[in-house]
Amino acid sequence: MKFYLIRHGIAEKNNTKPDLERELTLKGIKKLRKIYKKIKKKIKNPDLLLCSNAKRSIETGELLSILWKIPKIESQEKLNPNSSIEDYVFVLNSYLNQKELVLSNLRIGIVTHEPDLSHFASYLIHHSLRYNLTDNLIEITKPAPYIDFKIKKGALMIIDWNGSKGKLEFYATPKILKEL
């Protein structure tokens, strides 16, 4: 199984709107469209896109679903800004309740926010999440060490996860994606 971790595009400044209502800027939309149009020929599309309920996350997911022709996009409140690793695990367990899915070539795109997204990535890469075959659930096996990195807006990280170990396969900032 592969996780495509994508941070939403450039959004409006947090001035007067509530955080969940902030939209992508025109610059953010153009930048996302330009870089993800190029990369769609170089990687396999996700099978499913999960987003937070934040407008900027949903707009990013919708743009990607059109470019990549992904039929299924869903927003999840538990992926809103300031989500915990437990929230991510809860959402994934609602989709991945079969061993065959976890061990398959399923590709799940997750469009959310920082620092939650990089925190989830650290758990996958540090082998702190494991699929429990007996209970058919993903569980947190140990805390991930603090890794100080930040996924830039519009960046893409692909992590191959076999149910217990995660391997970083790809990471590119928008600047790198533009050059591909």
Short mmCIF file of C-alpha atoms in Angstrom, two decimals:
data_model
loop_
_atom_site.label_atom_id
_atom_site.label_comp_id
_atom_site.label_asym_id
_atom_site.label_seq_id
_atom_site.Cartn_x
_atom_site.Cartn_y
_atom_site.Cartn_z
CA MET A 1 0.00 0.00 0.00
CA LYS A 2 1.21 3.46 -0.76
CA PHE A 3 0.36 6.74 0.92
CA TYR A 4 0.51 9.90 -1.18
CA LEU A 5 0.87 12.66 1.40
CA ILE A 6 0.02 16.04 -0.08
CA ARG A 7 -0.08 19.35 1.68
CA HIS A 8 -2.81 21.68 0.45
CA GLY A 9 -1.89 24.56 -1.87
CA ILE A 10 -1.32 28.20 -1.00
CA ALA A 11 -4.36 29.54 0.84
CA GLU A 12 -5.73 32.92 1.87
CA LYS A 13 -4.15 34.53 4.91
CA ASN A 14 -5.98 33.91 8.14
CA ASN A 15 -7.49 37.38 8.58
CA THR A 16 -11.23 37.41 9.06
CA LYS A 17 -12.47 33.97 7.99
CA PRO A 18 -12.55 30.97 10.30
CA ASP A 19 -9.61 28.66 9.56
CA LEU A 20 -11.70 25.90 7.94
CA GLU A 21 -13.21 28.41 5.47
CA ARG A 22 -9.92 29.73 4.07
CA GLU A 23 -9.73 29.07 0.31
CA LEU A 24 -6.88 28.50 -2.08
CA THR A 25 -5.56 31.66 -3.69
CA LEU A 26 -5.58 32.01 -7.47
CA LYS A 27 -1.78 31.67 -7.34
CA GLY A 28 -2.17 28.50 -5.26
CA ILE A 29 -4.60 26.98 -7.77
CA LYS A 30 -2.42 27.84 -10.78
CA LYS A 31 0.71 26.48 -9.09
CA LEU A 32 -0.98 23.21 -8.11
CA ARG A 33 -2.48 22.73 -11.56
CA LYS A 34 0.85 23.37 -13.27
CA ILE A 35 2.96 21.01 -11.14
CA TYR A 36 0.47 18.16 -10.77
CA LYS A 37 -0.39 18.19 -14.47
CA LYS A 38 3.29 17.48 -15.18
CA ILE A 39 3.76 14.82 -12.54
CA LYS A 40 0.61 12.82 -13.40
CA LYS A 41 2.53 11.24 -16.29
CA LYS A 42 5.38 10.15 -14.03
CA ILE A 43 3.55 8.48 -11.13
CA LYS A 44 0.54 6.21 -10.73
CA ASN A 45 -2.59 7.97 -9.56
CA PRO A 46 -3.96 7.39 -6.06
CA ASP A 47 -7.08 5.20 -5.96
CA LEU A 48 -8.72 7.34 -3.29
CA LEU A 49 -8.23 10.86 -1.93
CA LEU A 50 -8.94 11.76 1.68
CA CYS A 51 -9.03 15.42 2.72
CA SER A 52 -9.76 17.41 5.82
CA ASN A 53 -12.96 19.47 5.96
CA ALA A 54 -10.96 22.67 5.42
CA LYS A 55 -11.96 24.42 2.20
CA ARG A 56 -8.32 24.69 1.03
CA SER A 57 -7.79 20.95 1.52
CA ILE A 58 -11.02 20.06 -0.31
CA GLU A 59 -10.17 22.43 -3.18
CA THR A 60 -6.71 20.87 -3.49
CA GLY A 61 -8.26 17.38 -3.46
CA GLU A 62 -10.87 18.33 -6.07
CA LEU A 63 -8.22 19.77 -8.37
CA LEU A 64 -6.11 16.62 -8.02
CA SER A 65 -9.12 14.35 -8.55
CA ILE A 66 -9.84 16.10 -11.86
CA LEU A 67 -6.21 16.05 -13.05
CA TRP A 68 -5.62 12.47 -11.96
CA LYS A 69 -9.15 11.21 -12.76
CA ILE A 70 -9.68 9.87 -9.25
CA PRO A 71 -13.33 8.87 -8.83
CA LYS A 72 -13.42 8.88 -5.05
CA ILE A 73 -12.62 11.89 -2.84
CA GLU A 74 -13.85 12.16 0.72
CA SER A 75 -13.43 14.77 3.41
CA GLN A 76 -12.95 13.72 7.01
CA GLU A 77 -13.35 15.95 10.07
CA LYS A 78 -10.72 13.89 11.91
CA LEU A 79 -8.13 15.12 9.37
CA ASN A 80 -8.79 18.80 10.13
CA PRO A 81 -5.92 21.02 11.30
CA ASN A 82 -4.42 19.95 14.65
CA SER A 83 -5.31 16.28 14.15
CA SER A 84 -3.46 13.69 16.16
CA ILE A 85 -1.84 10.47 14.98
CA GLU A 86 -4.78 8.69 16.64
CA ASP A 87 -7.17 10.65 14.38
CA TYR A 88 -5.26 9.55 11.26
CA VAL A 89 -5.30 5.93 12.47
CA PHE A 90 -9.04 6.15 13.19
CA VAL A 91 -9.77 7.37 9.64
CA LEU A 92 -7.55 4.74 8.05
CA ASN A 93 -9.11 1.96 10.12
CA SER A 94 -12.52 2.93 8.76
CA TYR A 95 -11.18 2.19 5.25
CA LEU A 96 -8.66 -0.57 5.84
CA ASN A 97 -10.48 -3.26 7.77
CA GLN A 98 -9.26 -6.08 5.56
CA LYS A 99 -5.82 -7.62 5.48
CA GLU A 100 -5.99 -7.86 1.68
CA LEU A 101 -6.35 -4.08 1.39
CA VAL A 102 -3.36 -3.33 3.61
CA LEU A 103 -1.16 -5.81 1.77
CA SER A 104 -2.42 -4.72 -1.67
CA ASN A 105 -1.17 -2.10 -4.10
CA LEU A 106 -3.85 0.34 -2.95
CA ARG A 107 -2.74 3.98 -3.22
CA ILE A 108 -4.34 6.43 -0.79
CA GLY A 109 -3.85 10.16 -1.20
CA ILE A 110 -4.16 12.26 1.95
CA VAL A 111 -4.49 16.03 1.50
CA THR A 112 -4.15 17.80 4.82
CA HIS A 113 -2.13 20.22 6.93
CA GLU A 114 1.14 20.79 8.71
CA PRO A 115 2.44 19.76 11.17
CA ASP A 116 -0.05 16.86 11.26
CA LEU A 117 0.95 15.48 7.85
CA SER A 118 4.69 15.32 8.60
CA HIS A 119 3.87 13.82 12.01
CA PHE A 120 1.91 11.02 10.29
CA ALA A 121 4.79 10.54 7.83
CA SER A 122 7.24 10.14 10.74
CA TYR A 123 5.11 7.37 12.24
CA LEU A 124 5.03 5.52 8.91
CA ILE A 125 8.75 5.93 8.23
CA HIS A 126 9.81 5.12 11.79
CA HIS A 127 7.76 1.88 11.75
CA SER A 128 5.55 3.08 14.60
CA LEU A 129 2.31 1.88 12.98
CA ARG A 130 1.45 -1.77 12.46
CA TYR A 131 -1.52 -3.58 11.00
CA ASN A 132 -2.78 -6.05 13.61
CA LEU A 133 -3.95 -9.11 11.65
CA THR A 134 -5.93 -10.50 14.59
CA ASP A 135 -8.00 -7.38 15.21
CA ASN A 136 -7.96 -6.11 11.61
CA LEU A 137 -6.85 -2.68 12.81
CA ILE A 138 -3.89 -0.37 12.43
CA GLU A 139 -2.34 0.31 15.81
CA ILE A 140 0.30 2.65 17.14
CA THR A 141 3.17 0.48 18.39
CA LYS A 142 5.52 3.16 19.70
CA PRO A 143 5.91 6.91 19.55
CA ALA A 144 7.79 8.21 16.55
CA PRO A 145 10.92 10.17 17.39
CA TYR A 146 10.77 13.88 16.84
CA ILE A 147 11.84 14.51 13.27
CA ASP A 148 12.09 18.17 12.41
CA PHE A 149 10.83 18.47 8.85
CA LYS A 150 7.97 20.31 7.26
CA ILE A 151 6.07 19.33 4.14
CA LYS A 152 5.80 22.46 2.00
CA LYS A 153 2.47 23.66 0.59
CA GLY A 154 1.66 21.67 -2.53
CA ALA A 155 4.46 19.12 -1.91
CA LEU A 156 4.09 15.39 -2.50
CA MET A 157 5.54 12.58 -0.39
CA ILE A 158 5.00 8.91 -1.29
CA ILE A 159 5.52 6.29 1.40
CA ASP A 160 5.27 2.56 0.67
CA TRP A 161 3.83 0.84 3.75
CA ASN A 162 3.56 -2.94 4.08
CA GLY A 163 1.48 -3.03 7.26
CA SER A 164 4.46 -2.63 9.59
CA LYS A 165 7.28 -0.84 7.81
CA GLY A 166 7.21 2.33 5.80
CA LYS A 167 9.73 3.32 3.18
CA LEU A 168 10.01 6.82 1.79
CA GLU A 169 9.87 6.40 -1.98
CA PHE A 170 9.51 9.97 -3.14
CA TYR A 171 9.45 13.50 -1.81
CA ALA A 172 9.35 16.64 -3.87
CA THR A 173 8.60 20.24 -3.08
CA PRO A 174 6.58 22.27 -5.61
CA LYS A 175 9.85 23.71 -6.94
CA ILE A 176 11.22 20.22 -7.65
CA LEU A 177 7.89 19.02 -9.04
CA LYS A 178 7.88 21.94 -11.46
CA GLU A 179 11.28 20.82 -12.79
CA LEU A 180 10.24 17.22 -13.45
#
